[in-house]
Amino acid sequence: LMKQSPYRCENRCASFPVCGGCSYRHIDYAYELELKRSYVSSCFAKEGLDIYVQPVVHTAVTAYRNKVQYPVAVGKDGRLYLGFFSEYSHRAVSSDGCLTEAACFSPVKTAITDLINRFGYSAYNEKNGTGLLRHVFLRCNYKGEVHVCFVINGTLLPRQSNFVSALLAQRNEIRGISLNINTANTNVILGEKTVFLKGISQIDSVMCGVKFCLQPDSFFQVNTSVAEKIYRKVKE
């Protein structure tokens, strides 16, 4: 760094920039919005269209994600951990304290990490197709209720009943647990079959006053407040 930009700000995430989840964590938020506006404006200009692009709407910059999909990996100490892929790679890096995900995910993630190691589960290896746990998929609603879905390279978890009961006993916010079966040699996260294990099979969420029932494979915008603003603007 030869000269610091006046728009550079302190990065508060320990995983940035190794984690590939965020691109603007070191940039002042107001300037980030202007950058995004100018990107859109330049796309029109390149096509010869003189169009004024309005300023980007301010939104929450932390704790807005209602869904996360953690790849499962093995650390140097041999323990499994949940992380995110590094940019332009399938190398998982630790992501403790992610600033974008809902606050309720962190304790659930900790409990899951502890249990999958205690039960001796293995992590999926993309190179040779071995190992069991591919991803851990968490989804939450506005009440902080969480549904956990384990994406596995197999059809069931060893000592499945004991594992599920132990996880539900550890975290009250976990309302249901599912398995997604993905034995294909693919980088697509979810397989075609999802099996409900225990608790409730779906969690309820509300957007623009409308109630939605969400299962692991349901499509739902990860940033509910922004989605509401978009839909209301379209209606307007």
XYZ file of C-alpha atoms in Angstrom:
236
model
C 0.000 0.000 0.000
C 1.853 3.104 -1.248
C -0.715 5.686 -0.232
C -3.876 5.130 1.799
C -7.112 6.266 0.183
C -9.273 8.676 2.204
C -12.079 6.156 1.668
C -10.218 3.272 3.296
C -11.659 2.302 6.674
C -10.722 -0.067 9.458
C -11.588 -3.656 8.695
C -13.314 -5.303 11.669
C -13.424 -8.853 10.281
C -10.592 -11.231 11.161
C -11.194 -13.329 8.033
C -10.982 -10.482 5.507
C -9.613 -10.520 2.830
C -8.755 -14.253 2.889
C -12.430 -15.198 2.997
C -14.131 -14.666 -0.354
C -17.428 -13.500 1.126
C -16.904 -9.722 1.194
C -15.251 -7.356 -1.295
C -15.750 -3.959 0.342
C -14.978 -4.608 4.007
C -12.066 -2.101 3.910
C -14.007 0.678 2.140
C -16.094 3.429 3.721
C -19.754 2.427 3.327
C -20.929 5.723 1.828
C -18.191 5.469 -0.811
C -19.061 1.816 -1.412
C -22.593 2.881 -2.338
C -21.245 5.497 -4.733
C -18.931 2.922 -6.333
C -21.868 0.603 -6.936
C -23.971 3.428 -8.368
C -21.147 4.414 -10.711
C -20.722 0.799 -11.882
C -24.363 0.699 -12.967
C -24.111 4.147 -14.537
C -21.044 3.104 -16.558
C -22.899 0.068 -17.948
C -25.544 2.365 -19.443
C -22.894 4.802 -20.690
C -21.049 2.022 -22.539
C -24.246 1.341 -24.468
C -24.610 5.018 -25.354
C -27.495 5.599 -22.945
C -27.525 8.852 -20.988
C -29.399 7.687 -17.889
C -29.158 9.119 -14.387
C -28.772 6.357 -11.815
C -30.151 7.255 -8.416
C -28.047 6.804 -5.248
C -28.032 3.302 -3.795
C -30.345 2.913 -0.785
C -28.585 2.620 2.567
C -29.133 -0.700 4.327
C -27.771 -2.629 7.296
C -24.159 -3.641 6.758
C -23.961 -6.286 9.495
C -26.039 -9.257 10.693
C -28.374 -9.232 7.684
C -27.920 -12.731 6.214
C -30.758 -15.110 7.104
C -28.983 -18.061 5.428
C -25.440 -19.441 5.473
C -23.866 -22.494 3.834
C -20.612 -23.508 5.504
C -18.274 -25.962 3.767
C -16.872 -28.510 6.220
C -13.083 -28.816 6.259
C -10.244 -30.368 8.272
C -7.802 -28.141 10.134
C -4.082 -28.740 10.660
C -4.922 -30.152 14.089
C -7.179 -32.782 12.505
C -10.386 -31.206 13.814
C -13.282 -30.373 11.539
C -14.329 -26.752 11.200
C -16.998 -24.762 9.376
C -15.850 -21.867 7.226
C -16.208 -20.142 3.875
C -14.378 -20.632 0.615
C -11.439 -18.374 -0.054
C -11.872 -16.144 -3.111
C -11.638 -17.972 -6.466
C -11.052 -21.322 -4.747
C -12.615 -24.275 -2.981
C -10.237 -23.931 -0.046
C -12.253 -23.385 3.110
C -10.983 -20.823 5.597
C -12.173 -20.169 9.136
C -14.874 -17.521 9.382
C -15.469 -17.089 13.104
C -17.285 -13.852 13.841
C -18.606 -13.219 10.316
C -20.144 -9.746 10.370
C -22.765 -10.361 7.685
C -24.594 -13.349 9.135
C -27.410 -13.234 11.688
C -26.192 -13.209 15.284
C -28.080 -16.412 16.116
C -25.847 -18.457 13.787
C -22.619 -18.132 15.782
C -23.595 -20.200 18.870
C -25.292 -22.788 16.643
C -22.160 -23.061 14.525
C -20.043 -23.540 17.660
C -22.330 -26.286 18.969
C -22.330 -28.096 15.613
C -18.529 -27.900 15.334
C -18.133 -29.377 18.791
C -20.548 -32.249 18.127
C -19.309 -33.287 14.677
C -15.830 -33.613 16.182
C -17.088 -35.420 19.260
C -18.954 -37.926 17.064
C -15.893 -38.425 14.862
C -17.494 -37.437 11.560
C -15.361 -36.918 8.466
C -15.258 -34.006 6.026
C -15.938 -34.497 2.326
C -12.869 -34.471 0.090
C -13.642 -33.057 -3.359
C -10.521 -34.552 -4.949
C -11.265 -38.208 -4.220
C -14.974 -38.113 -3.346
C -14.502 -39.549 0.160
C -15.720 -38.252 3.499
C -19.200 -37.555 4.827
C -19.997 -33.916 5.676
C -20.023 -31.552 2.706
C -21.813 -28.461 4.015
C -23.787 -27.267 7.002
C -26.725 -25.140 5.879
C -28.360 -22.813 8.433
C -31.484 -20.731 7.902
C -33.146 -18.429 10.428
C -36.230 -16.226 10.658
C -37.044 -12.862 12.254
C -37.624 -14.602 15.604
C -34.117 -16.078 15.675
C -35.342 -19.634 15.106
C -32.870 -21.781 13.185
C -33.238 -24.776 10.899
C -30.115 -26.903 10.411
C -29.516 -28.965 7.292
C -26.484 -31.245 6.945
C -25.433 -31.842 3.333
C -23.795 -35.272 3.273
C -22.018 -37.603 0.896
C -24.117 -40.557 1.999
C -27.611 -41.443 3.152
C -27.415 -41.053 6.936
C -25.215 -39.900 9.806
C -23.515 -42.460 12.054
C -25.362 -42.634 15.384
C -27.822 -40.264 13.792
C -30.507 -40.334 16.485
C -28.019 -39.633 19.283
C -26.357 -36.842 17.325
C -29.633 -35.091 16.482
C -30.898 -35.325 20.062
C -27.611 -33.963 21.415
C -27.696 -30.986 19.049
C -31.308 -30.097 19.836
C -30.522 -30.333 23.555
C -27.606 -27.901 23.245
C -29.319 -25.022 21.435
C -32.935 -24.006 22.012
C -32.990 -21.821 18.911
C -32.608 -24.886 16.683
C -36.180 -25.780 15.750
C -35.541 -28.516 13.190
C -32.846 -30.662 11.590
C -32.697 -32.145 8.084
C -30.320 -34.115 5.881
C -29.669 -33.277 2.264
C -28.287 -36.178 0.224
C -25.617 -35.169 -2.284
C -23.377 -38.014 -3.461
C -22.651 -36.486 -6.873
C -19.207 -35.362 -7.996
C -20.232 -31.717 -8.242
C -19.615 -28.333 -6.670
C -23.373 -27.729 -6.435
C -24.130 -27.528 -2.710
C -27.550 -29.173 -2.424
C -28.574 -32.553 -3.788
C -32.071 -33.359 -5.027
C -33.269 -35.227 -1.925
C -33.817 -33.709 1.535
C -34.854 -35.874 4.495
C -36.428 -34.325 7.592
C -35.034 -35.741 10.845
C -36.467 -34.061 13.952
C -38.141 -30.923 15.284
C -40.199 -28.894 12.819
C -39.719 -29.367 9.083
C -39.925 -25.673 8.212
C -39.615 -22.251 9.801
C -41.916 -19.306 9.238
C -40.767 -15.931 8.007
C -42.537 -12.708 7.064
C -41.795 -10.373 4.152
C -43.925 -7.313 3.379
C -46.558 -8.652 5.761
C -46.812 -11.979 3.926
C -46.031 -15.210 5.780
C -43.689 -17.722 4.125
C -42.950 -21.291 5.200
C -39.301 -22.068 4.489
C -37.731 -25.492 4.056
C -33.990 -26.050 3.402
C -34.434 -26.056 -0.377
C -36.811 -23.075 -0.501
C -35.648 -19.965 -2.331
C -35.757 -16.841 -0.179
C -33.751 -13.627 -0.385
C -30.887 -13.749 2.137
C -31.367 -10.081 3.048
C -35.020 -9.717 4.042
C -35.001 -5.968 4.719
C -33.466 -5.159 1.313
C -35.874 -7.505 -0.466
C -38.793 -5.709 1.216
C -37.482 -2.343 -0.009
C -37.146 -3.684 -3.555
C -40.679 -5.115 -3.629
C -42.193 -1.942 -2.144
C -40.380 0.176 -4.722
C -41.711 -2.031 -7.535
C -45.219 -1.714 -6.103
C -44.809 2.040 -5.850
